[in-house]
Short mmCIF file of C-alpha atoms in Angstrom, two decimals:
data_model
loop_
_atom_site.label_atom_id
_atom_site.label_comp_id
_atom_site.label_asym_id
_atom_site.label_seq_id
_atom_site.Cartn_x
_atom_site.Cartn_y
_atom_site.Cartn_z
CA MET A 1 -33.70 -0.60 70.70
CA ASP A 2 -35.38 -3.08 68.35
CA ARG A 3 -35.34 -1.54 64.83
CA THR A 4 -38.15 -2.70 62.50
CA ASP A 5 -37.82 0.00 59.80
CA ASN A 6 -37.49 -0.83 56.12
CA TYR A 7 -34.01 -0.01 54.86
CA LEU A 8 -32.72 0.78 51.38
CA SER A 9 -29.63 -1.38 50.79
CA ILE A 10 -26.67 0.56 49.19
CA GLY A 11 -24.10 -1.66 47.44
CA ASN A 12 -24.17 -4.55 50.00
CA PHE A 13 -22.16 -2.47 52.49
CA ALA A 14 -24.58 0.31 53.56
CA ALA A 15 -28.21 0.93 54.30
CA PHE A 16 -30.43 4.01 54.62
CA ALA A 17 -33.78 4.47 56.30
CA GLU A 18 -36.14 7.51 56.48
CA THR A 19 -39.21 7.29 58.67
CA SER A 20 -41.72 9.70 60.09
CA ASN A 21 -41.12 10.68 63.70
CA PRO A 22 -43.93 9.23 65.86
CA GLU A 23 -44.29 12.53 67.83
CA ASP A 24 -44.66 14.59 64.69
CA PRO A 25 -45.15 12.82 61.37
CA THR A 26 -44.11 15.92 59.39
CA LYS A 27 -40.57 15.46 60.76
CA LYS A 28 -38.24 12.63 59.65
CA ASP A 29 -35.84 10.35 61.40
CA ARG A 30 -33.00 9.40 59.03
CA GLU A 31 -30.45 6.62 59.59
CA LEU A 32 -27.35 5.69 57.57
CA MET A 33 -25.44 2.52 58.40
CA VAL A 34 -22.07 1.53 56.79
CA TRP A 35 -20.26 -1.75 57.28
CA MET A 36 -16.55 -1.10 57.53
CA GLU A 37 -14.39 -4.23 57.92
CA GLU A 38 -15.46 -5.50 61.38
CA THR A 39 -17.62 -2.59 62.52
CA LEU A 40 -21.02 -1.14 61.78
CA GLU A 41 -20.87 2.69 61.70
CA VAL A 42 -24.34 4.24 62.34
CA ASN A 43 -25.49 7.82 62.04
CA ASN A 44 -29.02 8.94 62.98
CA TRP A 45 -30.63 12.32 62.50
CA ASP A 46 -33.76 13.20 64.59
CA GLU A 47 -35.29 16.17 62.73
CA LEU A 48 -37.99 16.86 65.38
CA HIS A 49 -35.46 17.50 68.18
CA GLY A 50 -32.52 18.52 66.04
CA ASN A 51 -30.32 15.74 67.45
CA HIS A 52 -27.57 13.77 65.69
CA TYR A 53 -26.60 10.43 67.10
CA PHE A 54 -23.77 8.17 65.96
CA GLY A 55 -22.11 5.00 67.13
CA THR A 56 -19.70 2.16 66.24
CA PHE A 57 -20.91 -1.33 66.79
CA THR A 58 -18.85 -4.56 66.86
CA LYS A 59 -19.92 -8.20 67.10
CA LEU A 60 -19.23 -9.72 70.52
#
């Protein structure tokens, strides 16, 4: 997925984004990303569907 959201930088090691869900603008999608040594830990909350997603990303 190509992410184009604006993120709030947190201390040069994390970022947070909160955007309106395209299906229902009254519901929010929230994403927190944290850089931990060589991995990017990502947590995403989809308020509309009540789903929580998370993942660990590494550079290839």
